[in-house]
Amino acid sequence: MINIAVLGYGTVGSGVVEVIEKNKEMVNKKSAQELNIKYILDLRDFPGDPYEEKVVHDFNLILSDDSVSIVCETMGGVGAAYQFTKQALEKGKSVCTSNKELVARHGPELLAIARDHSCNYLFEASVGGGIPIIRPLNYSLTAEKIEAITGILNGTTNYILSKMEKEGAGFEEVLKEAQENGYAERNPEADVEGYDACRKIAILSSLMMGRNVDSEKVYTEGITNITAADFAYAAAAGRSIKLLARSRAVSEDEVLAMVAPFMIGRDHPLAMVNDVFNAVFVTGNMLGDSMYYGRGAGKLPTASAVVSDVIDCARHQGRVIMCFWDQGNARLSDISSEERSFFIRGKSGEERTVESAFPEGRLIRIEGRAEDFGYFTPVMREKDFMEKCKALEDVVLGRIRLL
C-alpha cells in the first residue's frame, strides 16, 4: 500500500481525491499496488464531507509520517507550497503538483532536491490542465530536437476571445460574463495580462532547452486592449485572434520566448481551438509538427493529470524519473529583432499617414465603419514597428502581431 497526502482541499485537491476514489480499481491496477489517501491538509474543517476524518491542519504530521511516500501539492502560490514541497522532497517523499507558479519559479531547484533524495517532483498538471504535454516532452519526444513550441495555454483568455469573436462583444462585457460563469477569477489579472500563460511557456521552454527559462524575463502582453473592432477586421481578412505563448530555440543555449495576442489565419490548427480549450503545437526537427489538445483547466481534467503523476511515482518508488531541466539559465533573445507583419487599426482620415510610415502594406476597409480602417504592414522588425507606432500614437488605435 502507498499512502498519499493531499495538500489543499480546494477545487483541484478535492478533484484529486475524487479521481483516485472513483477510479480506484483502475488506478491501483496501473500503480501495481493500492493507493490510499491518508491525509488531507487544509486550514478548514469539512463537516459532513465523506473524507472529513482524513483532514488535518498541521503539515508536520504528514512530514513526520514515514508511511506517506507521495504528496499532492494543490495549494497554489509560492509561500507555504514552496516550503512544504521542499521539506517533503528532503524527506524523500515524491511530490506531484498543479502549481505552475511554483514550478516556473523554483522548478530546477526542486528537481535537484528530488534527485538528491531519490524521489520525484512531477508537474504534468501545471501546463495545459488535463492535456498530456510535460510527459511527451520528457519521454515520447526524446529522440527529437524540439525547435519551437506555440500554444494556447490559458482557458480564460481563450474563452473571452472566442466569445468576442462569435458575438461581436467588447472585452469588459465578456469578462464580466466569464466571471459570472466561473471561467474567470474575481481578480483576473494573472489570466488577462498573460502572466499565467507566461509561466507555462517558461516551463515548456525550460524542458525544450534543458536549461532554466526565467518567466519574469519573458516578454508578456495580455488581451485587455483587444476590441470588437479588431475582430471585425480579423474576420474581413480571414483571420482569428488568439493569445499565443511562443518559444523558439535560437541556439543551444538561447531561446526566444513571448506571450502576446496574434492574428492567425483560419487554416492554422490553433485558430480552431475555442472556448476554454487549450492546445500546444510542438515542432521537432524529425517529426515536424504535432499538436496536443484538450481542456486546459477545470477540477477533474487538472486532477486527472495530477493523479497520472501519482501513478508514475508509485511505479518508480525509490527511483528518479529523468527530467532534463538544469539550474543554469538559458539566454533569452530580445524580441526586438524578430521580423513579422503587423495589423494596425488606424483613425479614419489618417490612411495616407499610415501608408507613408509603412509603405507596401495593405489597406482594408469594412463597409459601415467610418471611424477607423485596417492596415497590414509588410514584414519588418519589431523594433522598427514599435518606433513608428510610437511616433503615430495619435493615429494608431490598435496593433496586433501576425502569425
XYZ file of C-alpha atoms in Angstrom:
403
model
C 0.000 0.000 0.000
C 1.188 3.514 -0.837
C -0.044 6.314 1.413
C -0.731 9.727 -0.100
C -1.220 13.181 1.416
C -3.140 15.890 -0.441
C -2.164 19.473 0.406
C -5.126 21.788 -0.153
C -8.732 20.621 -0.379
C -9.974 23.217 -2.849
C -11.035 22.686 -6.445
C -8.053 20.642 -7.634
C -7.306 18.934 -4.329
C -10.854 17.645 -3.956
C -10.676 16.583 -7.599
C -7.550 14.510 -6.900
C -9.368 12.705 -4.111
C -12.391 12.160 -6.364
C -10.338 10.750 -9.247
C -8.417 8.329 -7.009
C -11.563 7.133 -5.214
C -13.858 6.893 -8.262
C -11.255 5.157 -10.437
C -9.754 3.208 -7.549
C -9.681 -0.206 -9.252
C -8.065 1.107 -12.426
C -5.681 3.456 -10.585
C -4.493 0.653 -8.287
C -4.026 -1.704 -11.220
C -1.916 0.826 -13.128
C 0.055 1.686 -9.988
C 0.706 -2.027 -9.386
C -0.339 -1.541 -5.770
C -3.075 0.010 -3.662
C -3.116 3.786 -3.246
C -4.538 5.153 -0.024
C -5.264 8.808 0.768
C -4.141 9.043 4.383
C -4.175 12.811 4.948
C -5.837 15.901 3.505
C -4.184 19.121 4.695
C -6.303 22.264 4.891
C -6.881 25.134 7.280
C -10.616 24.491 7.160
C -12.809 21.716 8.524
C -15.262 19.917 6.249
C -18.119 18.601 8.402
C -20.230 16.103 6.502
C -17.587 15.522 3.842
C -17.004 11.800 3.083
C -13.311 12.275 3.871
C -13.566 14.641 6.847
C -11.739 12.166 9.116
C -8.656 12.454 6.886
C -8.448 16.268 7.206
C -5.536 17.595 9.277
C -4.263 21.116 9.917
C -0.590 20.507 10.738
C 1.819 19.700 7.886
C 4.375 18.331 10.357
C 2.045 15.389 10.960
C 2.448 14.463 7.290
C 6.159 15.245 7.199
C 6.958 13.045 10.185
C 4.874 10.095 8.953
C 7.314 7.799 7.141
C 4.436 5.767 5.721
C 3.478 8.689 3.450
C 5.565 8.432 0.287
C 3.652 10.676 -2.162
C 2.403 14.225 -1.591
C -0.021 16.043 -3.940
C 0.525 19.804 -3.682
C -2.602 21.609 -4.883
C -2.405 24.672 -2.619
C -1.107 27.165 -5.177
C 1.174 30.125 -4.572
C 4.867 30.127 -3.708
C 4.780 30.611 0.056
C 3.731 27.624 2.143
C 3.512 25.489 -1.015
C 7.229 26.014 -1.657
C 8.254 25.318 1.936
C 6.084 22.195 2.214
C 7.242 20.861 -1.164
C 10.912 21.393 -0.333
C 10.569 19.757 3.091
C 8.684 16.775 1.651
C 11.321 16.189 -1.037
C 14.115 16.466 1.519
C 12.382 13.671 3.466
C 12.346 11.512 0.312
C 8.633 11.956 -0.371
C 7.726 12.414 -4.042
C 5.617 15.475 -4.840
C 3.059 15.856 -7.642
C 1.747 19.354 -8.305
C -0.546 21.510 -10.427
C 1.154 24.710 -9.224
C 2.534 26.404 -12.367
C 3.747 29.472 -10.465
C 5.860 27.355 -8.131
C 7.198 25.167 -10.954
C 8.112 28.194 -13.085
C 9.920 29.920 -10.216
C 11.565 27.009 -8.375
C 11.309 24.016 -10.741
C 15.037 23.321 -11.284
C 15.829 23.690 -7.570
C 13.056 21.287 -6.539
C 14.013 18.794 -9.252
C 17.592 18.819 -7.967
C 16.419 18.200 -4.381
C 14.259 15.303 -5.598
C 17.228 13.758 -7.436
C 19.441 14.094 -4.369
C 16.870 12.264 -2.230
C 15.883 9.522 -4.727
C 12.326 10.743 -5.141
C 10.418 12.685 -7.796
C 8.955 16.110 -8.428
C 6.315 15.798 -11.172
C 4.186 18.592 -12.605
C 2.154 17.366 -15.575
C -0.886 19.341 -14.379
C 0.999 22.649 -14.247
C 0.660 23.237 -18.005
C -2.477 22.618 -20.013
C -4.604 21.116 -17.244
C -5.552 17.641 -18.440
C -3.557 17.831 -21.685
C -0.559 15.492 -21.579
C 2.354 17.703 -22.658
C 5.081 17.513 -19.966
C 5.342 13.729 -20.288
C 5.522 13.778 -24.116
C 8.328 16.362 -23.950
C 10.214 14.291 -21.343
C 9.624 10.821 -22.807
C 7.750 10.492 -26.089
C 9.755 13.134 -27.954
C 13.186 12.384 -26.511
C 14.506 11.426 -29.968
C 13.510 14.869 -31.227
C 15.345 18.143 -31.102
C 12.445 20.428 -30.228
C 12.769 23.586 -32.279
C 9.640 25.524 -31.302
C 6.535 25.448 -29.136
C 3.440 27.566 -29.723
C 0.355 27.228 -27.573
C -2.966 28.497 -26.370
C -2.217 27.960 -22.694
C -4.925 29.856 -20.840
C -8.548 28.766 -20.973
C -9.952 32.003 -19.516
C -8.473 34.268 -22.188
C -9.338 31.798 -24.936
C -12.941 31.737 -23.720
C -13.071 35.539 -23.684
C -11.566 35.912 -27.166
C -13.828 33.161 -28.562
C -16.934 34.912 -27.195
C -15.780 38.289 -28.508
C -15.255 36.793 -31.947
C -18.544 34.895 -32.023
C -20.779 37.597 -30.561
C -19.024 40.820 -31.593
C -18.976 41.858 -27.933
C -16.443 44.030 -26.103
C -13.748 42.800 -23.715
C -15.256 44.174 -20.485
C -18.688 42.750 -21.262
C -17.361 39.256 -21.957
C -15.003 39.339 -18.965
C -17.921 40.087 -16.656
C -19.865 37.178 -18.169
C -16.836 34.889 -17.770
C -16.594 35.838 -14.087
C -20.303 35.193 -13.559
C -19.949 31.741 -15.170
C -16.897 30.842 -13.109
C -14.450 30.881 -16.033
C -12.582 33.923 -14.728
C -11.428 34.838 -11.224
C -12.762 37.878 -9.386
C -9.269 39.313 -9.920
C -8.485 38.135 -13.467
C -5.127 39.903 -13.801
C -2.975 36.757 -13.999
C -5.070 35.491 -16.900
C -5.938 38.585 -18.937
C -2.496 40.185 -18.618
C -0.860 36.985 -19.832
C 1.077 36.099 -16.654
C -0.435 32.624 -16.370
C 0.441 31.763 -19.971
C 3.903 33.235 -19.414
C 4.647 30.854 -16.531
C 3.503 27.909 -18.612
C 5.584 28.757 -21.681
C 8.577 29.295 -19.383
C 8.126 25.732 -18.080
C 7.788 24.291 -21.591
C 10.739 26.360 -22.825
C 12.881 25.092 -19.949
C 12.081 21.494 -20.881
C 12.747 22.264 -24.560
C 16.130 23.827 -23.800
C 17.145 21.671 -20.829
C 18.044 24.946 -19.064
C 16.021 27.273 -16.899
C 13.966 29.956 -18.650
C 13.104 32.748 -16.208
C 9.378 33.528 -16.537
C 9.909 37.018 -15.147
C 12.103 37.902 -18.138
C 9.738 36.612 -20.840
C 8.062 39.386 -22.876
C 4.380 39.295 -21.917
C 1.382 41.149 -23.317
C -2.254 40.448 -22.406
C -5.604 40.821 -24.153
C -7.058 43.893 -22.416
C -6.500 46.095 -25.481
C -8.245 43.756 -27.927
C -11.574 45.182 -29.133
C -14.627 44.055 -31.069
C -13.383 46.262 -33.917
C -10.154 44.232 -34.102
C -12.208 41.070 -34.536
C -14.251 42.705 -37.289
C -11.067 43.399 -39.272
C -9.678 39.952 -38.490
C -12.854 38.373 -39.890
C -12.655 40.534 -43.014
C -9.093 39.284 -43.546
C -9.988 35.631 -42.930
C -8.188 35.551 -39.598
C -8.809 34.972 -35.888
C -7.189 36.482 -32.774
C -5.612 34.250 -30.130
C -3.387 34.825 -27.116
C -0.350 32.743 -28.032
C 2.596 31.683 -25.914
C 5.559 31.119 -28.219
C 9.045 29.748 -27.802
C 11.770 29.094 -30.383
C 15.270 27.727 -29.873
C 17.713 30.258 -31.338
C 20.805 28.207 -30.423
C 21.832 25.500 -27.950
C 21.641 27.957 -25.050
C 19.465 30.806 -26.346
C 15.682 30.914 -26.675
C 13.162 33.465 -27.895
C 10.002 33.347 -25.777
C 6.993 35.621 -25.610
C 3.263 35.848 -24.850
C 1.025 38.170 -26.884
C -2.183 38.308 -28.941
C -1.681 37.259 -32.569
C -3.870 37.405 -35.664
C -3.635 33.956 -37.219
C -5.031 32.530 -40.439
C -8.140 30.400 -40.115
C -6.289 27.484 -41.693
C -3.856 27.337 -38.748
C -4.739 24.456 -36.362
C -4.692 26.804 -33.359
C -7.376 29.010 -34.955
C -9.832 26.155 -34.398
C -9.177 25.959 -30.629
C -12.069 27.750 -28.943
C -13.735 28.371 -25.589
C -11.881 27.005 -22.531
C -9.852 24.515 -24.546
C -6.058 24.703 -24.779
C -3.645 23.360 -27.382
C 0.114 23.054 -27.662
C 1.780 22.982 -31.084
C 5.241 21.377 -30.961
C 7.781 21.429 -33.804
C 10.535 18.813 -33.794
C 13.399 18.533 -36.241
C 12.468 14.978 -37.315
C 8.772 14.576 -36.508
C 7.801 18.025 -37.700
C 4.599 19.420 -36.203
C 2.407 17.725 -33.606
C -0.450 19.189 -31.553
C -1.812 18.313 -28.124
C -5.384 19.432 -27.436
C -7.860 19.273 -24.582
C -9.371 21.017 -21.579
C -6.706 23.300 -20.180
C -8.269 23.821 -16.772
C -11.069 22.644 -14.524
C -11.353 20.450 -11.473
C -11.319 16.962 -12.957
C -9.081 17.474 -16.032
C -6.368 19.024 -13.839
C -6.852 16.455 -11.086
C -6.586 13.662 -13.655
C -3.148 14.966 -14.657
C -2.034 15.099 -11.006
C -3.168 11.506 -10.472
C -1.298 10.375 -13.595
C 1.851 11.709 -11.897
C 0.902 9.906 -8.680
C 0.712 6.631 -10.625
C 4.095 7.360 -12.197
C 5.595 7.963 -8.747
C 4.042 4.723 -7.436
C 5.625 2.795 -10.295
C 9.036 4.360 -9.645
C 9.291 4.171 -5.864
C 12.911 4.889 -4.894
C 13.894 5.634 -8.487
C 14.320 9.048 -10.114
C 12.304 9.791 -13.254
C 14.583 11.788 -15.505
C 13.656 15.375 -16.299
C 16.110 17.412 -18.338
C 15.869 20.838 -16.700
C 19.162 22.111 -15.284
C 19.513 25.040 -12.899
C 21.690 27.029 -15.320
C 19.776 29.794 -17.098
C 19.159 29.844 -20.831
C 19.779 33.178 -22.539
C 16.611 34.989 -23.580
C 16.723 36.526 -27.035
C 15.450 40.099 -27.457
C 12.210 40.078 -29.453
C 13.029 43.487 -30.964
C 14.977 41.815 -33.776
C 12.114 39.466 -34.682
C 10.587 40.044 -38.124
C 6.879 39.723 -38.913
C 3.893 41.585 -40.317
C 1.568 43.587 -38.090
C -2.061 44.673 -38.136
C -2.813 48.328 -37.396
C -6.227 49.791 -36.697
C -5.942 53.471 -37.558
C -8.013 56.601 -37.096
C -10.166 57.370 -40.117
C -8.730 60.138 -42.298
C -5.130 59.172 -41.471
C -4.781 56.487 -44.145
C -2.034 58.313 -46.017
C -0.083 58.910 -42.820
C -0.034 55.181 -42.074
C 0.721 54.226 -45.680
C 3.623 56.678 -45.703
C 5.049 55.244 -42.462
C 4.565 51.631 -43.559
C 4.861 51.556 -47.377
C 3.949 48.456 -49.392
C 1.338 47.352 -46.883
C -2.334 46.547 -47.471
C -5.276 48.785 -46.560
C -8.510 47.123 -45.512
C -11.918 48.746 -45.027
C -15.171 47.430 -43.639
C -18.451 48.713 -45.006
C -20.298 50.777 -42.428
C -17.203 51.525 -40.310
C -16.408 55.206 -40.799
C -14.390 55.762 -37.620
C -11.357 53.600 -38.430
C -9.549 51.481 -41.009
C -7.308 48.438 -41.007
C -3.792 48.128 -42.371
C -1.416 45.165 -42.693
C 2.243 46.135 -42.729
C 4.924 44.386 -44.745
C 7.353 42.137 -42.858
C 9.535 44.278 -40.610
C 11.487 44.213 -37.360
C 9.629 44.577 -34.059
C 11.915 47.435 -33.078
C 11.200 49.418 -36.247
C 7.465 48.815 -35.994
C 7.280 49.913 -32.351
C 9.277 53.087 -33.020
C 6.988 54.088 -35.874
C 3.868 53.307 -33.849
C 5.137 55.496 -31.029
C 5.565 58.383 -33.467
C 1.978 57.791 -34.641
C 0.369 57.305 -31.211
C -2.431 59.762 -32.052
C -3.202 57.838 -35.236
C -2.828 54.166 -34.234
C -5.886 52.927 -32.326
C -4.699 49.345 -32.002
C -1.993 46.926 -33.127
C -1.691 43.139 -33.256
C 1.085 40.861 -34.460
C 0.502 38.449 -37.327
C 1.456 34.792 -37.387
